[in-house]
Amino acid sequence: MVPALSPSRASDFKQCPLLYRFRTIDKLPSPPSPAAARGTLVHAVLERLFDLPADQRTPAAAQSLLGPQWQALVEEEPELAAMIADDERLTEDGWFDDAQALIETWFTLEDPTRLEPAERELYVETELDGLVLRGYVDRLDVAPDGAMRVVDYKTGRSPSELFEGKALFQMKFYALVLWRLRGEIPRLLQLVYLGNGEVVRYAPDEHDLLGLERNLKAVWTAIEHAATTGDWRPKTSRLCDWCDFREFCPAWGGTPPPLPEGAALLALDPAVSGQVDPADE
C-alpha cells in the first residue's frame, strides 16, 4: 500500500493534527454550507463555459448555465436543495443572484474569449520517494512556448497575509506535482478571488518547490508518528474560529470520540490521506 497525500489532508495536519484525525479517522462530516455549495456551482459553470466557442463565452451564456449545472449538482447530492430551502436567511432567487454576481466579477478579471485552457479540472498525481501526491487543478493554461499557468478560482474574498500562506501552499503543491510530471516548473500560479475581485499571482522557483518537497516528507513522517502513538493533539490558532469540530476539541472544552479500532490504519489509508476535497472557498 503506497501512502498518498492530498493538499487538503496535508493542510489539515499542518493546521492541526486533531483536525486531521477528525477527518480521516473519526470521519466527522462538515455541515453542509450554502457558501460551499455556491462555490461548487460557480466552479462548474466556469468549467462548462469553456465548452462553448470563444465568441459565445459571454456573461449571458454563463448565466444560462447556472440552472442546468445546479440541477446536475442536486441530482448527485439532493440534500443541497433541502439546505437552501431550510435556511431561513436564504431564498433560492437570492442565492442564485449571489452566484451570478461572482461570475460577473470573474468577467471583470479575465476574458474567456481570449483564453483556451489546456486542461480543466485536471487530475494530477506523482510519486515522491514512495509518497503519492495527488490533487485537482481548476485550470491549466499553456502558452505556445510551453510555459504553464496554474489557475484556481476562489469564491471567497482574498485572505489577509496571515492566512494567504494556506492558499499558496495548495498552489505550490500543484506546481510541484506538475514539475515532477512534466519536467518544467509552472511559470505562474494564479488565485482568482471572486469575493472581492482580486487576483493573486506567484512565480514559483526550484528553491520553493524543493523546500515544499522536504516539508511534505516531514508532514507525512509526522502523520505516521501520530498514527503510531495515537497522539493527535490540537494546535490552536485563529483558524479555530472557523473549525467545524470545536465541540469535540479539548482545547475548547470538548471531548473527542474514542479512537476506533484500527485507527492507525485509517489515518494512513491512502484513499483517506490522499482524498481530494472540493476547492476551499
mmCIF file of N, CA and C in Angstrom, residues 142-240:
data_model
loop_
_atom_site.group_PDB
_atom_site.id
_atom_site.type_symbol
_atom_site.label_atom_id
_atom_site.label_comp_id
_atom_site.label_asym_id
_atom_site.label_seq_id
_atom_site.Cartn_x
_atom_site.Cartn_y
_atom_site.Cartn_z
ATOM 1 N N VAL A 142 -1.530 26.788 -21.022
ATOM 2 C CA VAL A 142 -0.193 26.526 -21.558
ATOM 3 C C VAL A 142 0.047 27.457 -22.740
ATOM 4 N N ALA A 143 1.088 28.265 -22.652
ATOM 5 C CA ALA A 143 1.428 29.218 -23.710
ATOM 6 C C ALA A 143 2.068 28.487 -24.889
ATOM 7 N N PRO A 144 2.137 29.129 -26.046
ATOM 8 C CA PRO A 144 2.771 28.492 -27.206
ATOM 9 C C PRO A 144 4.207 28.026 -26.940
ATOM 10 N N ASP A 145 4.919 28.716 -26.047
ATOM 11 C CA ASP A 145 6.284 28.289 -25.737
ATOM 12 C C ASP A 145 6.343 27.211 -24.666
ATOM 13 N N GLY A 146 5.170 26.723 -24.231
ATOM 14 C CA GLY A 146 5.113 25.651 -23.244
ATOM 15 C C GLY A 146 5.011 26.107 -21.811
ATOM 16 N N ALA A 147 5.090 27.420 -21.558
ATOM 17 C CA ALA A 147 5.003 27.924 -20.182
ATOM 18 C C ALA A 147 3.625 27.637 -19.608
ATOM 19 N N MET A 148 3.604 27.144 -18.360
ATOM 20 C CA MET A 148 2.350 26.767 -17.711
ATOM 21 C C MET A 148 1.905 27.816 -16.692
ATOM 22 N N ARG A 149 0.604 28.064 -16.676
ATOM 23 C CA ARG A 149 -0.017 28.900 -15.652
ATOM 24 C C ARG A 149 -1.096 28.075 -14.971
ATOM 25 N N VAL A 150 -0.992 27.938 -13.649
ATOM 26 C CA VAL A 150 -1.964 27.198 -12.857
ATOM 27 C C VAL A 150 -2.950 28.198 -12.269
ATOM 28 N N VAL A 151 -4.242 27.997 -12.550
ATOM 29 C CA VAL A 151 -5.274 28.941 -12.129
ATOM 30 C C VAL A 151 -6.251 28.237 -11.195
ATOM 31 N N ASP A 152 -6.561 28.914 -10.085
ATOM 32 C CA ASP A 152 -7.505 28.365 -9.117
ATOM 33 C C ASP A 152 -8.541 29.440 -8.802
ATOM 34 N N TYR A 153 -9.810 29.073 -8.890
ATOM 35 C CA TYR A 153 -10.886 30.001 -8.568
ATOM 36 C C TYR A 153 -11.251 29.878 -7.091
ATOM 37 N N LYS A 154 -11.384 31.005 -6.427
ATOM 38 C CA LYS A 154 -11.841 31.054 -5.050
ATOM 39 C C LYS A 154 -13.060 31.973 -4.986
ATOM 40 N N THR A 155 -14.164 31.451 -4.457
ATOM 41 C CA THR A 155 -15.376 32.272 -4.432
ATOM 42 C C THR A 155 -15.497 33.104 -3.161
ATOM 43 N N GLY A 156 -14.527 32.977 -2.269
ATOM 44 C CA GLY A 156 -14.478 33.860 -1.113
ATOM 45 C C GLY A 156 -13.640 35.099 -1.428
ATOM 46 N N ARG A 157 -13.355 35.859 -0.381
ATOM 47 C CA ARG A 157 -12.524 37.052 -0.508
ATOM 48 C C ARG A 157 -11.059 36.669 -0.334
ATOM 49 N N SER A 158 -10.186 37.476 -0.893
ATOM 50 C CA SER A 158 -8.761 37.221 -0.724
ATOM 51 C C SER A 158 -8.405 37.340 0.758
ATOM 52 N N PRO A 159 -7.573 36.428 1.267
ATOM 53 C CA PRO A 159 -7.260 36.437 2.694
ATOM 54 C C PRO A 159 -6.228 37.501 3.039
ATOM 55 N N SER A 160 -6.151 37.795 4.318
ATOM 56 C CA SER A 160 -5.076 38.662 4.791
ATOM 57 C C SER A 160 -3.752 37.914 4.656
ATOM 58 N N GLU A 161 -2.650 38.631 4.820
ATOM 59 C CA GLU A 161 -1.339 37.998 4.724
ATOM 60 C C GLU A 161 -1.195 36.872 5.738
ATOM 61 N N LEU A 162 -1.915 36.976 6.854
ATOM 62 C CA LEU A 162 -1.828 35.961 7.894
ATOM 63 C C LEU A 162 -2.315 34.603 7.390
ATOM 64 N N PHE A 163 -3.307 34.605 6.491
ATOM 65 C CA PHE A 163 -3.915 33.358 6.037
ATOM 66 C C PHE A 163 -3.607 33.047 4.573
ATOM 67 N N GLU A 164 -2.859 33.920 3.910
ATOM 68 C CA GLU A 164 -2.582 33.717 2.492
ATOM 69 C C GLU A 164 -1.724 32.484 2.254
ATOM 70 N N GLY A 165 -0.904 32.133 3.221
ATOM 71 C CA GLY A 165 0.005 31.004 3.057
ATOM 72 C C GLY A 165 -0.709 29.694 2.792
ATOM 73 N N LYS A 166 -1.904 29.517 3.367
ATOM 74 C CA LYS A 166 -2.630 28.262 3.173
ATOM 75 C C LYS A 166 -3.026 28.086 1.714
ATOM 76 N N ALA A 167 -3.508 29.159 1.083
ATOM 77 C CA ALA A 167 -3.891 29.080 -0.325
ATOM 78 C C ALA A 167 -2.664 28.870 -1.210
ATOM 79 N N LEU A 168 -1.571 29.558 -0.909
ATOM 80 C CA LEU A 168 -0.368 29.391 -1.707
ATOM 81 C C LEU A 168 0.233 27.992 -1.530
ATOM 82 N N PHE A 169 0.074 27.401 -0.347
ATOM 83 C CA PHE A 169 0.548 26.036 -0.129
ATOM 84 C C PHE A 169 -0.116 25.090 -1.121
ATOM 85 N N GLN A 170 -1.427 25.210 -1.277
ATOM 86 C CA GLN A 170 -2.169 24.377 -2.217
ATOM 87 C C GLN A 170 -1.629 24.554 -3.637
ATOM 88 N N MET A 171 -1.408 25.802 -4.041
ATOM 89 C CA MET A 171 -0.942 26.071 -5.395
ATOM 90 C C MET A 171 0.485 25.567 -5.615
ATOM 91 N N LYS A 172 1.345 25.736 -4.616
ATOM 92 C CA LYS A 172 2.711 25.218 -4.737
ATOM 93 C C LYS A 172 2.710 23.689 -4.798
ATOM 94 N N PHE A 173 1.781 23.075 -4.084
ATOM 95 C CA PHE A 173 1.615 21.614 -4.143
ATOM 96 C C PHE A 173 1.371 21.202 -5.595
ATOM 97 N N TYR A 174 0.413 21.879 -6.260
ATOM 98 C CA TYR A 174 0.123 21.561 -7.661
ATOM 99 C C TYR A 174 1.345 21.812 -8.542
ATOM 100 N N ALA A 175 2.049 22.906 -8.279
ATOM 101 C CA ALA A 175 3.233 23.229 -9.076
ATOM 102 C C ALA A 175 4.291 22.138 -8.945
ATOM 103 N N LEU A 176 4.467 21.629 -7.734
ATOM 104 C CA LEU A 176 5.435 20.563 -7.508
ATOM 105 C C LEU A 176 5.057 19.309 -8.290
ATOM 106 N N VAL A 177 3.780 18.937 -8.223
ATOM 107 C CA VAL A 177 3.331 17.734 -8.936
ATOM 108 C C VAL A 177 3.517 17.913 -10.438
ATOM 109 N N LEU A 178 3.146 19.075 -10.967
ATOM 110 C CA LEU A 178 3.300 19.314 -12.404
ATOM 111 C C LEU A 178 4.772 19.315 -12.812
ATOM 112 N N TRP A 179 5.625 19.868 -11.963
ATOM 113 C CA TRP A 179 7.063 19.856 -12.240
ATOM 114 C C TRP A 179 7.571 18.429 -12.361
ATOM 115 N N ARG A 180 7.176 17.576 -11.404
ATOM 116 C CA ARG A 180 7.624 16.190 -11.424
ATOM 117 C C ARG A 180 7.018 15.413 -12.587
ATOM 118 N N LEU A 181 5.810 15.785 -13.008
ATOM 119 C CA LEU A 181 5.149 15.094 -14.116
ATOM 120 C C LEU A 181 5.690 15.537 -15.472
ATOM 121 N N ARG A 182 5.907 16.839 -15.629
ATOM 122 C CA ARG A 182 6.197 17.394 -16.946
ATOM 123 C C ARG A 182 7.615 17.910 -17.113
ATOM 124 N N GLY A 183 8.384 17.903 -16.016
ATOM 125 C CA GLY A 183 9.785 18.298 -16.120
ATOM 126 C C GLY A 183 10.021 19.785 -16.224
ATOM 127 N N GLU A 184 8.969 20.581 -15.990
ATOM 128 C CA GLU A 184 9.117 22.033 -16.059
ATOM 129 C C GLU A 184 8.297 22.667 -14.950
ATOM 130 N N ILE A 185 8.861 23.682 -14.310
ATOM 131 C CA ILE A 185 8.159 24.384 -13.237
ATOM 132 C C ILE A 185 7.135 25.335 -13.851
ATOM 133 N N PRO A 186 5.886 25.326 -13.390
ATOM 134 C CA PRO A 186 4.916 26.306 -13.897
ATOM 135 C C PRO A 186 5.440 27.725 -13.750
ATOM 136 N N ARG A 187 5.206 28.525 -14.774
ATOM 137 C CA ARG A 187 5.704 29.897 -14.774
ATOM 138 C C ARG A 187 4.968 30.763 -13.748
ATOM 139 N N LEU A 188 3.654 30.480 -13.580
ATOM 140 C CA LEU A 188 2.846 31.357 -12.743
ATOM 141 C C LEU A 188 1.750 30.567 -12.038
ATOM 142 N N LEU A 189 1.514 30.918 -10.781
ATOM 143 C CA LEU A 189 0.380 30.405 -10.007
ATOM 144 C C LEU A 189 -0.572 31.578 -9.810
ATOM 145 N N GLN A 190 -1.842 31.380 -10.134
ATOM 146 C CA GLN A 190 -2.786 32.494 -10.117
ATOM 147 C C GLN A 190 -4.049 32.113 -9.341
ATOM 148 N N LEU A 191 -4.300 32.833 -8.257
ATOM 149 C CA LEU A 191 -5.501 32.657 -7.441
ATOM 150 C C LEU A 191 -6.473 33.775 -7.777
ATOM 151 N N VAL A 192 -7.660 33.408 -8.235
ATOM 152 C CA VAL A 192 -8.658 34.388 -8.655
ATOM 153 C C VAL A 192 -9.754 34.434 -7.594
ATOM 154 N N TYR A 193 -9.760 35.507 -6.800
ATOM 155 C CA TYR A 193 -10.723 35.655 -5.700
ATOM 156 C C TYR A 193 -11.943 36.433 -6.187
ATOM 157 N N LEU A 194 -13.060 35.727 -6.330
ATOM 158 C CA LEU A 194 -14.262 36.343 -6.875
ATOM 159 C C LEU A 194 -15.040 37.120 -5.821
ATOM 160 N N GLY A 195 -14.772 36.848 -4.548
ATOM 161 C CA GLY A 195 -15.499 37.537 -3.488
ATOM 162 C C GLY A 195 -15.211 39.024 -3.440
ATOM 163 N N ASN A 196 -13.986 39.404 -3.808
ATOM 164 C CA ASN A 196 -13.655 40.839 -3.816
ATOM 165 C C ASN A 196 -12.889 41.258 -5.058
ATOM 166 N N GLY A 197 -12.868 40.382 -6.068
ATOM 167 C CA GLY A 197 -12.295 40.761 -7.352
ATOM 168 C C GLY A 197 -10.802 40.988 -7.342
ATOM 169 N N GLU A 198 -10.073 40.175 -6.595
ATOM 170 C CA GLU A 198 -8.620 40.329 -6.538
ATOM 171 C C GLU A 198 -7.946 39.094 -7.135
ATOM 172 N N VAL A 199 -6.867 39.325 -7.847
ATOM 173 C CA VAL A 199 -6.075 38.235 -8.413
ATOM 174 C C VAL A 199 -4.702 38.246 -7.738
ATOM 175 N N VAL A 200 -4.332 37.115 -7.160
ATOM 176 C CA VAL A 200 -3.026 36.970 -6.509
ATOM 177 C C VAL A 200 -2.168 36.084 -7.407
ATOM 178 N N ARG A 201 -0.996 36.578 -7.772
ATOM 179 C CA ARG A 201 -0.086 35.846 -8.653
ATOM 180 C C ARG A 201 1.228 35.562 -7.925
ATOM 181 N N TYR A 202 1.764 34.383 -8.213
ATOM 182 C CA TYR A 202 3.026 33.993 -7.568
ATOM 183 C C TYR A 202 3.833 33.176 -8.567
ATOM 184 N N ALA A 203 5.106 33.494 -8.692
ATOM 185 C CA ALA A 203 6.001 32.774 -9.593
ATOM 186 C C ALA A 203 6.881 31.832 -8.764
ATOM 187 N N PRO A 204 6.618 30.530 -8.807
ATOM 188 C CA PRO A 204 7.428 29.599 -8.007
ATOM 189 C C PRO A 204 8.790 29.372 -8.656
ATOM 190 N N ASP A 205 9.738 28.950 -7.847
ATOM 191 C CA ASP A 205 11.040 28.593 -8.401
ATOM 192 C C ASP A 205 11.482 27.261 -7.793
ATOM 193 N N GLU A 206 12.619 26.781 -8.248
ATOM 194 C CA GLU A 206 13.097 25.468 -7.802
ATOM 195 C C GLU A 206 13.332 25.444 -6.299
ATOM 196 N N HIS A 207 13.849 26.528 -5.755
ATOM 197 C CA HIS A 207 14.085 26.596 -4.311
ATOM 198 C C HIS A 207 12.777 26.417 -3.540
ATOM 199 N N ASP A 208 11.710 27.090 -4.007
ATOM 200 C CA ASP A 208 10.386 26.946 -3.387
ATOM 201 C C ASP A 208 9.946 25.490 -3.353
ATOM 202 N N LEU A 209 10.036 24.860 -4.513
ATOM 203 C CA LEU A 209 9.430 23.539 -4.655
ATOM 204 C C LEU A 209 10.271 22.453 -3.984
ATOM 205 N N LEU A 210 11.576 22.610 -3.963
ATOM 206 C CA LEU A 210 12.398 21.655 -3.218
ATOM 207 C C LEU A 210 12.124 21.790 -1.721
ATOM 208 N N GLY A 211 11.915 23.031 -1.268
ATOM 209 C CA GLY A 211 11.541 23.223 0.133
ATOM 210 C C GLY A 211 10.204 22.582 0.450
ATOM 211 N N LEU A 212 9.250 22.681 -0.478
ATOM 212 C CA LEU A 212 7.953 22.045 -0.277
ATOM 213 C C LEU A 212 8.075 20.533 -0.245
ATOM 214 N N GLU A 213 8.926 19.978 -1.098
ATOM 215 C CA GLU A 213 9.173 18.530 -1.062
ATOM 216 C C GLU A 213 9.598 18.100 0.338
ATOM 217 N N ARG A 214 10.572 18.811 0.890
ATOM 218 C CA ARG A 214 11.052 18.455 2.229
ATOM 219 C C ARG A 214 9.931 18.594 3.257
ATOM 220 N N ASN A 215 9.137 19.642 3.110
ATOM 221 C CA ASN A 215 8.047 19.878 4.050
ATOM 222 C C ASN A 215 7.019 18.759 3.987
ATOM 223 N N LEU A 216 6.650 18.331 2.783
ATOM 224 C CA LEU A 216 5.644 17.276 2.639
ATOM 225 C C LEU A 216 6.148 15.951 3.195
ATOM 226 N N LYS A 217 7.432 15.654 2.984
ATOM 227 C CA LYS A 217 8.007 14.433 3.565
ATOM 228 C C LYS A 217 7.949 14.502 5.093
ATOM 229 N N ALA A 218 8.246 15.683 5.646
ATOM 230 C CA ALA A 218 8.199 15.845 7.103
ATOM 231 C C ALA A 218 6.771 15.733 7.618
ATOM 232 N N VAL A 219 5.818 16.280 6.877
ATOM 233 C CA VAL A 219 4.406 16.166 7.273
ATOM 234 C C VAL A 219 3.992 14.701 7.306
ATOM 235 N N TRP A 220 4.372 13.951 6.284
ATOM 236 C CA TRP A 220 3.965 12.539 6.262
ATOM 237 C C TRP A 220 4.632 11.761 7.400
ATOM 238 N N THR A 221 5.896 12.053 7.680
ATOM 239 C CA THR A 221 6.567 11.391 8.809
ATOM 240 C C THR A 221 5.846 11.709 10.115
ATOM 241 N N ALA A 222 5.407 12.956 10.275
ATOM 242 C CA ALA A 222 4.685 13.351 11.491
ATOM 243 C C ALA A 222 3.330 12.671 11.559
ATOM 244 N N ILE A 223 2.655 12.501 10.426
ATOM 245 C CA ILE A 223 1.373 11.791 10.405
ATOM 246 C C ILE A 223 1.584 10.335 10.815
ATOM 247 N N GLU A 224 2.625 9.712 10.288
ATOM 248 C CA GLU A 224 2.915 8.316 10.655
ATOM 249 C C GLU A 224 3.188 8.203 12.156
ATOM 250 N N HIS A 225 3.924 9.168 12.716
ATOM 251 C CA HIS A 225 4.224 9.143 14.150
ATOM 252 C C HIS A 225 2.941 9.289 14.970
ATOM 253 N N ALA A 226 2.085 10.215 14.573
ATOM 254 C CA ALA A 226 0.824 10.405 15.295
ATOM 255 C C ALA A 226 -0.050 9.167 15.204
ATOM 256 N N ALA A 227 -0.060 8.535 14.035
ATOM 257 C CA ALA A 227 -0.868 7.320 13.870
ATOM 258 C C ALA A 227 -0.344 6.199 14.760
ATOM 259 N N THR A 228 0.973 6.093 14.868
ATOM 260 C CA THR A 228 1.584 5.032 15.680
ATOM 261 C C THR A 228 1.357 5.262 17.170
ATOM 262 N N THR A 229 1.459 6.499 17.606
ATOM 263 C CA THR A 229 1.358 6.816 19.033
ATOM 264 C C THR A 229 -0.070 7.142 19.474
ATOM 265 N N GLY A 230 -0.937 7.460 18.515
ATOM 266 C CA GLY A 230 -2.289 7.900 18.870
ATOM 267 C C GLY A 230 -2.319 9.309 19.441
ATOM 268 N N ASP A 231 -1.244 10.049 19.258
ATOM 269 C CA ASP A 231 -1.141 11.410 19.791
ATOM 270 C C ASP A 231 -1.586 12.407 18.721
ATOM 271 N N TRP A 232 -2.852 12.797 18.773
ATOM 272 C CA TRP A 232 -3.417 13.739 17.811
ATOM 273 C C TRP A 232 -3.768 15.033 18.545
ATOM 274 N N ARG A 233 -2.792 15.655 19.122
ATOM 275 C CA ARG A 233 -3.064 16.823 19.966
ATOM 276 C C ARG A 233 -3.509 18.016 19.121
ATOM 277 N N PRO A 234 -4.383 18.846 19.676
ATOM 278 C CA PRO A 234 -4.830 20.030 18.925
ATOM 279 C C PRO A 234 -3.745 21.089 18.864
ATOM 280 N N LYS A 235 -3.821 21.903 17.834
ATOM 281 C CA LYS A 235 -2.929 23.034 17.652
ATOM 282 C C LYS A 235 -3.804 24.266 17.458
ATOM 283 N N THR A 236 -3.854 25.113 18.466
ATOM 284 C CA THR A 236 -4.767 26.248 18.402
ATOM 285 C C THR A 236 -4.179 27.389 17.572
ATOM 286 N N SER A 237 -5.071 28.092 16.893
ATOM 287 C CA SER A 237 -4.696 29.269 16.106
ATOM 288 C C SER A 237 -5.972 30.054 15.837
ATOM 289 N N ARG A 238 -5.846 31.155 15.129
ATOM 290 C CA ARG A 238 -7.040 31.931 14.786
ATOM 291 C C ARG A 238 -7.957 31.155 13.843
ATOM 292 N N LEU A 239 -7.416 30.128 13.177
ATOM 293 C CA LEU A 239 -8.247 29.314 12.297
ATOM 294 C C LEU A 239 -9.274 28.490 13.080
ATOM 295 N N CYS A 240 -9.065 28.350 14.389
ATOM 296 C CA CYS A 240 -10.047 27.639 15.219
ATOM 297 C C CYS A 240 -11.433 28.293 15.123
#
